Tab-separated table of C-alpha atoms in Angstrom:
chain	number	residue	atom	x	y	z
A	1	MET	CA	-2.794	-117.292	113.499
A	2	THR	CA	-4.256	-118.214	116.854
A	3	SER	CA	-7.181	-117.081	118.962
A	4	LEU	CA	-5.118	-116.016	121.968
A	5	ARG	CA	-1.456	-116.823	122.382
A	6	GLY	CA	-0.288	-115.561	119.016
A	7	ASP	CA	2.928	-116.094	117.107
A	8	ALA	CA	5.965	-116.157	119.383
A	9	ARG	CA	7.614	-113.604	117.107
A	10	GLY	CA	4.925	-111.132	118.144
A	11	GLU	CA	5.459	-111.462	121.871
A	12	GLY	CA	8.397	-109.088	122.298
A	13	GLY	CA	10.606	-107.011	120.072
A	14	ALA	CA	8.814	-104.102	118.485
A	15	GLY	CA	6.581	-102.309	120.869
A	16	GLY	CA	8.737	-102.857	123.928
A	17	GLY	CA	7.558	-104.913	126.872
A	18	GLY	CA	9.281	-105.797	130.129
A	19	GLY	CA	11.665	-102.850	130.063
A	20	GLY	CA	10.400	-101.423	133.353
A	21	GLY	CA	10.415	-97.750	134.150
A	22	ALA	CA	7.543	-95.329	134.490
A	23	LEU	CA	4.641	-94.815	132.107
A	24	LEU	CA	4.328	-91.203	130.963
A	25	VAL	CA	0.988	-90.245	129.426
A	26	VAL	CA	0.673	-86.949	127.593
A	27	GLY	CA	-2.932	-86.133	126.897
A	28	ASP	CA	-6.265	-84.634	127.700
A	29	VAL	CA	-7.874	-84.068	131.073
A	30	VAL	CA	-11.541	-83.110	130.887
A	31	THR	CA	-14.736	-83.046	132.897
A	32	ASP	CA	-17.311	-85.622	131.745
A	33	ILE	CA	-21.009	-85.013	132.171
A	34	VAL	CA	-22.495	-88.484	131.699
A	35	ALA	CA	-26.214	-88.629	130.889
A	36	ARG	CA	-27.636	-92.160	130.763
A	37	HIS	CA	-31.098	-92.190	129.181
A	38	GLY	CA	-33.329	-95.244	129.008
A	39	ALA	CA	-35.568	-93.987	126.229
A	40	PRO	CA	-34.746	-92.430	122.846
A	41	LEU	CA	-33.949	-88.717	122.985
A	42	ALA	CA	-37.143	-86.700	122.588
A	43	THR	CA	-36.453	-83.672	120.397
A	44	GLY	CA	-37.915	-80.402	121.680
A	45	THR	CA	-38.903	-81.674	125.107
A	46	ASP	CA	-37.612	-83.600	128.143
A	47	THR	CA	-35.968	-87.000	128.265
A	48	ALA	CA	-35.418	-88.509	131.702
A	49	ALA	CA	-31.787	-89.361	132.426
A	50	ALA	CA	-29.397	-90.226	135.236
A	51	ILE	CA	-26.702	-87.523	135.129
A	52	ARG	CA	-23.312	-87.535	136.824
A	53	THR	CA	-20.288	-85.237	136.615
A	54	VAL	CA	-17.029	-87.190	136.756
A	55	PRO	CA	-13.371	-86.605	135.869
A	56	GLY	CA	-12.422	-87.884	132.432
A	57	GLY	CA	-10.301	-87.330	129.344
A	58	ALA	CA	-8.753	-90.074	127.231
A	59	GLY	CA	-5.220	-89.419	128.421
A	60	ALA	CA	-6.167	-89.147	132.082
A	61	ASN	CA	-8.367	-92.244	131.848
A	62	VAL	CA	-5.524	-94.304	130.361
A	63	ALA	CA	-3.207	-93.191	133.174
A	64	CYS	CA	-5.743	-94.120	135.868
A	65	TRP	CA	-6.448	-97.552	134.374
A	66	ALA	CA	-2.711	-98.248	134.035
A	67	ALA	CA	-2.225	-97.417	137.712
A	68	SER	CA	-5.161	-99.604	138.720
A	69	TRP	CA	-3.707	-102.451	136.633
A	70	GLY	CA	-0.502	-102.541	138.652
A	71	CYS	CA	1.791	-100.008	136.996
A	72	GLY	CA	3.630	-98.578	139.987
A	73	ASP	CA	4.794	-95.296	138.450
A	74	VAL	CA	2.288	-93.542	136.185
A	75	ARG	CA	2.784	-89.912	135.250
A	76	LEU	CA	0.516	-87.553	133.322
A	77	LEU	CA	1.130	-84.258	131.555
A	78	GLY	CA	-2.030	-82.340	130.700
A	79	ARG	CA	-3.615	-78.910	130.723
A	80	VAL	CA	-6.685	-77.785	132.662
A	81	GLY	CA	-8.458	-74.560	133.494
A	82	VAL	CA	-8.352	-72.731	136.811
A	83	ASP	CA	-12.000	-73.667	137.335
A	84	SER	CA	-11.375	-77.287	138.226
A	85	ALA	CA	-7.616	-77.804	138.438
A	86	ALA	CA	-7.610	-78.781	142.127
A	87	TRP	CA	-10.505	-81.241	141.668
A	88	HIS	CA	-8.774	-83.001	138.797
A	89	GLU	CA	-5.423	-83.125	140.553
A	90	GLU	CA	-7.013	-84.650	143.639
A	91	ALA	CA	-8.840	-87.291	141.557
A	92	LEU	CA	-5.634	-88.271	139.732
A	93	THR	CA	-3.625	-88.451	142.955
A	94	ARG	CA	-6.311	-90.627	144.523
A	95	ALA	CA	-6.071	-92.933	141.497
A	96	GLY	CA	-2.311	-93.333	141.965
A	97	VAL	CA	-1.226	-91.036	139.119
A	98	ARG	CA	1.566	-88.456	139.488
A	99	SER	CA	0.110	-85.559	137.569
A	100	GLN	CA	1.782	-82.497	136.134
A	101	LEU	CA	-1.161	-80.311	135.253
A	102	VAL	CA	-0.525	-77.013	133.515
A	103	VAL	CA	-3.153	-74.538	134.707
A	104	ASP	CA	-4.589	-72.368	131.946
A	105	SER	CA	-5.840	-68.968	133.117
A	106	ASP	CA	-7.540	-68.148	129.803
A	107	ALA	CA	-9.511	-71.295	128.952
A	108	PRO	CA	-11.687	-73.526	131.122
A	109	THR	CA	-11.106	-77.223	131.549
A	110	GLY	CA	-12.395	-79.213	128.606
A	111	THR	CA	-15.910	-80.596	128.975
A	112	VAL	CA	-17.516	-83.581	127.293
A	113	ILE	CA	-21.218	-84.369	127.430
A	114	CYS	CA	-21.573	-88.147	127.126
A	115	LEU	CA	-25.019	-89.254	126.004
A	116	VAL	CA	-25.288	-92.937	126.875
A	117	ASP	CA	-28.122	-95.030	125.454
A	118	GLY	CA	-29.107	-97.211	128.371
A	119	GLY	CA	-32.303	-98.505	126.808
A	120	ALA	CA	-32.953	-102.072	125.703
A	121	GLY	CA	-30.868	-102.755	122.637
A	122	GLY	CA	-28.871	-99.561	123.125
A	123	GLY	CA	-25.748	-101.454	124.167
A	124	ALA	CA	-24.758	-98.574	126.479
A	125	GLU	CA	-23.316	-96.894	123.391
A	126	ARG	CA	-22.224	-93.299	123.921
A	127	THR	CA	-22.249	-90.159	121.823
A	128	PHE	CA	-19.956	-87.278	122.716
A	129	LEU	CA	-20.463	-83.516	122.561
A	130	THR	CA	-16.941	-82.168	123.041
A	131	ASP	CA	-15.581	-78.788	124.099
A	132	SER	CA	-11.832	-79.388	124.325
A	133	GLY	CA	-11.185	-76.182	126.272
A	134	ALA	CA	-7.735	-76.046	127.816
A	135	ALA	CA	-6.909	-79.670	126.952
A	136	LEU	CA	-5.756	-78.995	123.390
A	137	ARG	CA	-3.931	-75.792	124.405
A	138	LEU	CA	-1.077	-77.916	125.725
A	139	SER	CA	1.953	-76.594	123.858
A	140	GLY	CA	5.675	-76.942	123.376
A	141	ALA	CA	6.234	-74.544	126.251
A	142	ASP	CA	4.690	-77.150	128.577
A	143	TRP	CA	7.186	-79.851	127.564
A	144	ALA	CA	10.573	-80.386	129.221
A	145	PRO	CA	13.134	-83.100	128.325
A	146	GLU	CA	13.412	-84.173	131.963
A	147	LEU	CA	9.815	-85.396	131.809
A	148	LEU	CA	11.286	-88.551	130.247
A	149	ASP	CA	13.711	-89.199	133.103
A	150	GLY	CA	13.015	-92.695	134.427
A	151	VAL	CA	10.308	-93.307	131.827
A	152	GLY	CA	10.065	-96.736	130.197
A	153	TRP	CA	7.086	-95.981	127.943
A	154	LEU	CA	5.465	-92.873	126.492
A	155	HIS	CA	1.788	-92.853	125.540
A	156	LEU	CA	0.275	-90.015	123.504
A	157	SER	CA	-3.471	-89.443	123.434
A	158	GLY	CA	-4.697	-89.121	119.877
A	159	TYR	CA	-6.677	-86.012	120.776
A	160	LEU	CA	-3.372	-84.130	120.923
A	161	PHE	CA	-3.005	-84.409	117.148
A	162	PHE	CA	-6.246	-82.564	116.401
A	163	ALA	CA	-5.021	-79.024	117.246
A	164	GLY	CA	-1.854	-77.203	116.265
A	165	PRO	CA	-0.325	-76.444	119.705
A	166	SER	CA	-0.992	-79.879	121.188
A	167	ARG	CA	0.108	-81.626	117.973
A	168	ALA	CA	3.423	-79.768	118.239
A	169	VAL	CA	4.021	-80.988	121.815
A	170	ALA	CA	3.071	-84.533	120.806
A	171	GLU	CA	5.601	-84.488	117.973
A	172	THR	CA	8.255	-83.032	120.287
A	173	ALA	CA	7.611	-85.699	122.900
A	174	LEU	CA	7.692	-88.427	120.252
A	175	ALA	CA	11.031	-87.245	118.902
A	176	ALA	CA	12.509	-86.993	122.402
A	177	ALA	CA	11.347	-90.496	123.306
A	178	ARG	CA	12.766	-91.977	120.113
A	179	ALA	CA	16.113	-90.306	120.824
A	180	ARG	CA	16.189	-92.050	124.211
A	181	GLY	CA	14.962	-95.399	122.903
A	182	VAL	CA	11.674	-95.159	124.810
A	183	PRO	CA	8.756	-97.013	123.150
A	184	VAL	CA	5.829	-94.819	122.134
A	185	SER	CA	2.158	-95.703	121.694
A	186	VAL	CA	-0.742	-93.707	120.295
A	187	ASP	CA	-4.496	-94.206	120.478
A	188	PRO	CA	-6.092	-92.315	117.535
A	189	ALA	CA	-8.997	-91.440	119.888
A	190	SER	CA	-11.754	-90.227	117.535
A	191	ALA	CA	-12.741	-91.297	114.033
A	192	GLY	CA	-14.729	-88.073	113.626
A	193	PHE	CA	-11.867	-85.753	114.540
A	194	LEU	CA	-9.448	-87.961	112.599
A	195	ALA	CA	-11.504	-87.562	109.443
A	196	GLY	CA	-11.554	-83.805	109.986
A	197	LEU	CA	-7.791	-83.632	110.392
A	198	GLY	CA	-7.114	-85.871	107.416
A	199	VAL	CA	-5.652	-89.358	107.471
A	200	GLY	CA	-2.463	-88.313	105.675
A	201	ARG	CA	-1.680	-85.633	108.263
A	202	PHE	CA	-2.231	-88.050	111.127
A	203	LEU	CA	-0.044	-90.727	109.560
A	204	ALA	CA	2.738	-88.201	108.982
A	205	ALA	CA	2.521	-86.803	112.530
A	206	THR	CA	2.717	-90.269	114.107
A	207	GLU	CA	5.603	-91.577	112.028
A	208	GLY	CA	7.970	-93.439	114.346
A	209	VAL	CA	5.285	-94.606	116.782
A	210	ASP	CA	5.887	-98.186	117.974
A	211	VAL	CA	2.357	-99.260	118.914
A	212	LEU	CA	-0.922	-98.018	117.448
A	213	LEU	CA	-4.116	-98.794	119.383
A	214	PRO	CA	-7.045	-97.809	117.162
A	215	SER	CA	-10.694	-98.737	117.399
A	216	GLU	CA	-12.144	-100.808	114.574
A	217	GLY	CA	-13.544	-97.734	112.812
A	218	GLU	CA	-10.297	-95.799	113.215
A	219	ALA	CA	-8.271	-98.694	111.800
A	220	ARG	CA	-10.445	-98.908	108.691
A	221	LEU	CA	-10.312	-95.166	108.228
A	222	LEU	CA	-6.537	-94.960	108.587
A	223	ALA	CA	-5.917	-97.794	106.141
A	224	GLY	CA	-8.526	-96.556	103.660
A	225	ALA	CA	-10.134	-99.996	103.589
A	226	PRO	CA	-13.088	-100.752	101.270
A	227	GLY	CA	-16.484	-100.198	102.829
A	228	LEU	CA	-15.655	-96.764	104.293
A	229	GLY	CA	-17.800	-94.851	101.834
A	230	GLY	CA	-16.788	-91.213	101.497
A	231	LEU	CA	-14.301	-91.284	104.397
A	232	ALA	CA	-11.744	-93.420	102.585
A	233	GLY	CA	-10.528	-90.527	100.495
A	234	LEU	CA	-9.721	-88.176	103.378
A	235	GLY	CA	-5.968	-88.316	103.076
A	236	GLY	CA	-5.743	-92.105	102.803
A	237	SER	CA	-5.596	-94.493	99.900
A	238	PRO	CA	-8.796	-96.489	99.266
A	239	GLY	CA	-8.270	-100.207	99.122
A	240	LEU	CA	-4.671	-100.266	100.418
A	241	GLY	CA	-5.210	-103.640	102.032
A	242	GLU	CA	-6.360	-105.180	98.775
A	243	SER	CA	-3.744	-103.494	96.607
A	244	ALA	CA	-0.993	-104.752	98.890
A	245	GLY	CA	-2.170	-108.301	98.350
A	246	LEU	CA	-2.941	-108.913	102.029
A	247	ARG	CA	-5.397	-111.600	103.012
A	248	GLY	CA	-8.247	-111.165	105.444
A	249	SER	CA	-8.491	-113.294	108.552
A	250	PRO	CA	-10.743	-116.348	108.175
A	251	GLY	CA	-11.825	-115.928	111.788
A	252	LEU	CA	-12.820	-112.317	111.323
A	253	GLY	CA	-14.667	-112.936	108.081
A	254	ASP	CA	-13.388	-109.443	107.280
A	255	PRO	CA	-16.609	-108.070	105.747
A	256	ALA	CA	-15.282	-104.508	105.739
A	257	GLY	CA	-11.534	-104.969	105.403
A	258	LEU	CA	-10.633	-105.075	109.093
A	259	ALA	CA	-7.912	-107.717	108.814
A	260	ASP	CA	-6.491	-106.021	105.735
A	261	SER	CA	-6.555	-102.691	107.572
A	262	ALA	CA	-4.782	-104.045	110.654
A	263	ALA	CA	-2.204	-105.856	108.537
A	264	TRP	CA	-1.512	-102.819	106.353
A	265	LEU	CA	-1.164	-100.530	109.360
A	266	SER	CA	1.332	-102.955	110.934
A	267	ARG	CA	3.601	-102.335	107.980
A	268	ARG	CA	3.677	-98.674	108.965
A	269	TYR	CA	3.653	-99.157	112.755
A	270	PRO	CA	5.558	-102.162	114.192
A	271	VAL	CA	2.602	-103.276	116.322
A	272	VAL	CA	-1.099	-102.584	115.808
A	273	VAL	CA	-3.766	-103.677	118.287
A	274	VAL	CA	-7.299	-103.009	117.060
A	275	LYS	CA	-9.866	-102.634	119.844
A	276	ARG	CA	-13.227	-104.103	118.831
A	277	GLY	CA	-15.290	-103.685	121.997
A	278	ALA	CA	-17.590	-106.655	122.496
A	279	ALA	CA	-15.804	-108.450	119.632
A	280	GLY	CA	-12.433	-108.446	121.435
A	281	ALA	CA	-9.213	-107.322	119.774
A	282	VAL	CA	-6.966	-108.059	116.820
A	283	VAL	CA	-3.170	-108.063	117.072
A	284	ALA	CA	-1.158	-107.365	113.911
A	285	ARG	CA	2.594	-107.246	113.462
A	286	GLY	CA	4.941	-107.240	110.498
A	287	GLY	CA	2.208	-106.928	107.897
A	288	GLU	CA	-0.084	-109.713	109.073
A	289	VAL	CA	-2.698	-110.433	111.701
A	290	ARG	CA	-1.091	-112.572	114.400
A	291	ALA	CA	-3.946	-113.159	116.839
A	292	GLU	CA	-7.582	-112.566	117.633
A	293	ILE	CA	-8.267	-111.935	121.310
A	294	PRO	CA	-11.776	-112.770	122.567
A	295	ALA	CA	-13.776	-110.321	124.633
A	296	LEU	CA	-15.061	-111.118	128.100
A	297	PRO	CA	-18.780	-111.066	128.891
A	298	ALA	CA	-19.996	-107.902	130.603
A	299	ALA	CA	-23.260	-106.307	131.686
A	300	ALA	CA	-22.767	-102.986	129.938
A	301	ARG	CA	-23.977	-99.796	131.635
A	302	ASP	CA	-21.742	-97.175	129.978
A	303	SER	CA	-19.137	-97.694	127.252
A	304	THR	CA	-17.430	-94.351	127.987
A	305	GLY	CA	-13.718	-94.954	128.463
A	306	ALA	CA	-13.757	-98.662	127.633
A	307	GLY	CA	-11.073	-98.144	124.982
A	308	ASP	CA	-9.023	-96.118	127.456
A	309	ALA	CA	-9.316	-98.961	129.972
A	310	PHE	CA	-8.038	-101.401	127.344
A	311	THR	CA	-5.100	-99.143	126.570
A	312	GLY	CA	-4.186	-98.565	130.216
A	313	ALA	CA	-4.249	-102.240	131.085
A	314	PHE	CA	-2.358	-103.145	127.893
A	315	LEU	CA	0.422	-100.652	128.678
A	316	ALA	CA	0.676	-101.660	132.331
A	317	SER	CA	0.944	-105.306	131.262
A	318	ARG	CA	3.578	-104.610	128.619
A	319	LEU	CA	5.670	-102.633	131.102
A	320	GLY	CA	5.284	-105.552	133.479
A	321	GLY	CA	6.753	-107.966	130.942
A	322	ALA	CA	3.627	-109.440	129.333
A	323	GLY	CA	3.664	-110.461	125.676
A	324	LEU	CA	1.458	-108.758	123.093
A	325	CYS	CA	-1.315	-111.313	123.263
A	326	GLU	CA	-1.325	-111.531	127.039
A	327	ALA	CA	-1.354	-107.733	127.321
A	328	SER	CA	-4.191	-107.524	124.785
A	329	ALA	CA	-6.166	-110.074	126.797
A	330	GLU	CA	-5.658	-107.907	129.894
A	331	GLY	CA	-6.909	-104.977	127.827
A	332	CYS	CA	-10.072	-106.885	127.000
A	333	ARG	CA	-10.523	-107.730	130.684
A	334	ALA	CA	-10.220	-104.057	131.656
A	335	GLY	CA	-12.615	-103.031	128.885
A	336	ALA	CA	-15.218	-105.501	130.153
A	337	ARG	CA	-14.859	-104.078	133.650
A	338	ALA	CA	-15.086	-100.506	132.357
A	339	VAL	CA	-18.430	-100.889	130.591
A	340	GLU	CA	-19.985	-102.028	133.840
A	341	LEU	CA	-19.080	-98.686	135.455
A	342	VAL	CA	-20.438	-95.205	134.845
A	343	GLY	CA	-17.746	-92.837	133.576
A	344	GLY	CA	-14.323	-93.491	132.093
A	345	ARG	CA	-12.247	-94.231	135.203
A	346	PRO	CA	-11.762	-97.337	137.376
A	347	GLY	CA	-14.249	-97.630	140.204
């Protein structure tokens, strides 16, 4: 294993790369209300904060970052409410994304309140209060086979899998892409929602995905690694990494089974790239960790959308012909840029 370049066997093959064509993202489009507070939240009274309303949504953010990272044809399928459809469409067009937004007349656009701890030692960490609104009402009726025409890669936002209608369209899109030989990636999106859905249901729904892009916590949860406490039993199998006889990475130290988790997941998905924020990323393929990618230094202001930035840059780089390690390094570079901005989109 290496710190950057990785095993040559992990540079192409599974997970696509260099095939060209458009990137199609199917996912959520929401309105983010970002509140950056410099002091701890004061219960029952006021806490001063800098508040901004910006376009967001994991799927939309990924699309925008991919476009900003040089992907020349980025498309997005999502669902929004009448209340802000024009605003979101304009923002996506300005970012270089060709959007197909289904306008919902019965539900408003999803809204997320992002509480960002901007105080000393807070690390710009964010906590979300989420009202999915129209985003998870995307359904099979909104999908059409021709959406894949000219597409070289399909990316599915993990939020789609947390509601019945949107999970159905995600599974339909996945099956259609596989039939055409189009690589598919998924970002699990939320450890909290993932635990609520159940690990087993998520693993079943994403069977056939080529590239999984989880956060560190999502990877541990999905693999049922030791150290998860009560979450390990939610549809997963506790200790799968250990029972499979996999070894942790000496570089990671692996105090909570991260290397085992990444390696085990890469037996189920051909490529797994675990996003670790300020700790960089881990690339696993074929049942073993192949590389650790270092993070870049950044003056963090808001970590909202940093994982989406990683994913967007990674996908743009893979479509442009980059190997897994090079694309992961680009993901880390985008993530470092993202945390220096307020909101989840490129500046």
